XYZ file of C-alpha atoms in Angstrom:
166
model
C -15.686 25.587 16.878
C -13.116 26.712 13.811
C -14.404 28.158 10.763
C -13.464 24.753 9.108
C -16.163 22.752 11.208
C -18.280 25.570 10.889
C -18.492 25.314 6.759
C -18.863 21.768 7.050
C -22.429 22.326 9.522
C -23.634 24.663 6.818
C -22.950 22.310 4.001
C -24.788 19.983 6.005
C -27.707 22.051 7.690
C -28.087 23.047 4.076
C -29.095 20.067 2.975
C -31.934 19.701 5.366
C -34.956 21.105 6.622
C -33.056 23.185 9.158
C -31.028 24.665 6.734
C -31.565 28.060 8.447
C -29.692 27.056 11.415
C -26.575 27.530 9.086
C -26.922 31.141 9.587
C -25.558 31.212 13.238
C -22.232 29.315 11.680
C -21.375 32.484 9.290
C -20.081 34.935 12.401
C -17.840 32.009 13.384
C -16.458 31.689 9.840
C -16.751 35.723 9.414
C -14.121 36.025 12.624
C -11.898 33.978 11.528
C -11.552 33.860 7.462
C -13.653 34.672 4.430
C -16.971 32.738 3.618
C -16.417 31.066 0.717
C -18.646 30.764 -2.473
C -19.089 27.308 -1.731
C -20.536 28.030 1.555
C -22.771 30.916 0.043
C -23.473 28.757 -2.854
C -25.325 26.081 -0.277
C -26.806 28.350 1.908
C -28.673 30.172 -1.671
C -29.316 26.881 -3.167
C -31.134 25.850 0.148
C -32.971 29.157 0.363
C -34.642 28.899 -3.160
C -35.177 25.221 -2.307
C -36.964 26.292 0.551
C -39.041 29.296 -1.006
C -37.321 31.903 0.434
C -36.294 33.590 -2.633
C -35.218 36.859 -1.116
C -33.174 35.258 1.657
C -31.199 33.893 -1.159
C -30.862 36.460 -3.555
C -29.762 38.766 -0.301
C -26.800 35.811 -0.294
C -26.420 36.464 -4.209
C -26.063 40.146 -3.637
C -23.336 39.883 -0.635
C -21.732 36.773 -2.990
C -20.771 39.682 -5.674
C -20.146 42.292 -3.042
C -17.074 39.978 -2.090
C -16.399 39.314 -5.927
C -17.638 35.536 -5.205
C -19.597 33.616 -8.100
C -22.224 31.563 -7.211
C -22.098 27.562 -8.229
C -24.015 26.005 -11.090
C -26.453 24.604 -8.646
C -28.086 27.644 -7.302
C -29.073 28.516 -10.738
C -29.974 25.118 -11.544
C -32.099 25.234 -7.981
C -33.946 28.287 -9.511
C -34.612 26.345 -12.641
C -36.023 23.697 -10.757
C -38.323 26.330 -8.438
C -39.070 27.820 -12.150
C -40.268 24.674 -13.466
C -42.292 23.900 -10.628
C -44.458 26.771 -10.741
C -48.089 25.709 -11.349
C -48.704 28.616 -14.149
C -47.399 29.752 -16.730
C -47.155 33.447 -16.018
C -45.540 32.439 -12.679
C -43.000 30.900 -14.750
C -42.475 33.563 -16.637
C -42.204 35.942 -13.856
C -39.410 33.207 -12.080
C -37.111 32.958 -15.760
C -37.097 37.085 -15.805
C -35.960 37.140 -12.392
C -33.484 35.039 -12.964
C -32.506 37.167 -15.853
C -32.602 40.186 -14.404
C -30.062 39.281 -11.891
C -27.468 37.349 -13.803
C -27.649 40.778 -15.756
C -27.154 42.714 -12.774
C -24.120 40.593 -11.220
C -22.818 40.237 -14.468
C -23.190 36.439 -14.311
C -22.628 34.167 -17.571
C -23.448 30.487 -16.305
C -22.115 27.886 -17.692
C -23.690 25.245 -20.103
C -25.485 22.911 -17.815
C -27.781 25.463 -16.604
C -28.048 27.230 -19.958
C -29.128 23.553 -20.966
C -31.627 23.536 -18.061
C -32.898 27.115 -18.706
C -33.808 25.878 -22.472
C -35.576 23.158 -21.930
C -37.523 24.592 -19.026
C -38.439 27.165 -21.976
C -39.121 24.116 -24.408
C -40.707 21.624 -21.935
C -42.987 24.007 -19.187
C -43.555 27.473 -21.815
C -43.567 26.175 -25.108
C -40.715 28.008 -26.402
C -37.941 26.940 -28.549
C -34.204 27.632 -29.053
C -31.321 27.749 -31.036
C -27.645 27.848 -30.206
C -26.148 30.344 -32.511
C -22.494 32.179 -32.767
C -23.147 35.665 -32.730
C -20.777 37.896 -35.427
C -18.369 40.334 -33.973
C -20.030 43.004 -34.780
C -23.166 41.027 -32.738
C -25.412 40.291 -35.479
C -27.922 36.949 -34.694
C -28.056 34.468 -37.423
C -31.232 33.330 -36.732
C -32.809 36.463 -36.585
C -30.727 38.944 -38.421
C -31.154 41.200 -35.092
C -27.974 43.125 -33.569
C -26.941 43.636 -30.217
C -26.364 47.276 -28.364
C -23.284 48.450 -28.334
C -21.773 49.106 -25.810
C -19.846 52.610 -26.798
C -18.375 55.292 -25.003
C -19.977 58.960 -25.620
C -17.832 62.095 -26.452
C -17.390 62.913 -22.390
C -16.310 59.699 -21.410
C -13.865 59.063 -24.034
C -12.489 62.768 -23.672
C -12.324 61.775 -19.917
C -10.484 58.511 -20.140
C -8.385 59.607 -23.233
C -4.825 60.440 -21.059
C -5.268 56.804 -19.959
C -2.734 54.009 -21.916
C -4.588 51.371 -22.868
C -2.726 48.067 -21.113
């Protein structure tokens, strides 16, 4: 079997019940090339499908090891698992996760899931939302409050002072 065949059987284990038969297809790929977000992006979308949130935020973490993004549909997938949570704290707890570790991986996802995360707010929690242009110094119109900045104290500007700025 060539790495070629063997991201095709994960893209379509993936998609069913015996998704986690994809697993024994990632050595094959491993040997012979990279594993490519698309493959990663299946096998996490399939995990959270399936429940097994840690199995696929494990994925996640070796995705941005290897400077991979995920796809728009494992976040979307999360939405989904967020949404069908039967409470609302459960909910909650779900959306921060999801937070927390776009934060962490430095992950800004694109509209369609931004779309889904607000009306899973609006719809399941009651929330509503706004789409605003923050100012550049990162004041919120909506509710006058600024962002952190992000600065540089005296060391670590002393420190990368002799650097040119490209």
């Amino acid at each position: 079997m060539d790495s070629k065949l063997s991201k095709s059987a994960i893209l379509g284990l993936t998609s069913t019940k015996e998704w986690r038969q994809s697993f024994t297809h990632l050595p094959i790929i491993r040997r012979m090339s990279q594993v490519c977000h698309l493959t990663y992006s299946a096998i996490i979308a399939a995990a959270f499908r399936n429940g097994d949130y840690d199995t696929g935020w494990e994925y996640m973490e070796t995705m941005w090891k290897e400077g991979k993004e995920p796809q728009d549909k494992v976040f979307l997938e999360w939405v989904r698992q967020c949404g069908g949570a039967e409470k609302t704290e459960e909910k909650m707890a779900l959306a921060n996760i999801l937070f927390r570790y776009l934060c962490t991986f430095e992950i800004f996802p694109q509209l369609p899931v931004i779309e889904e995360i607000a009306k899973l707010f609006k719809d399941s929690l009651g929330w509503s939302s706004h789409y605003v242009k923050l100012s550049s110094r990162g004041r919120c119109p909506a509710c006058r409050e600024e962002l952190e900045c992000l600065g540089v104290d005296e060391e670590e500007f002393k420190q990368l002072q002799p650097y040119p700025v490209i």
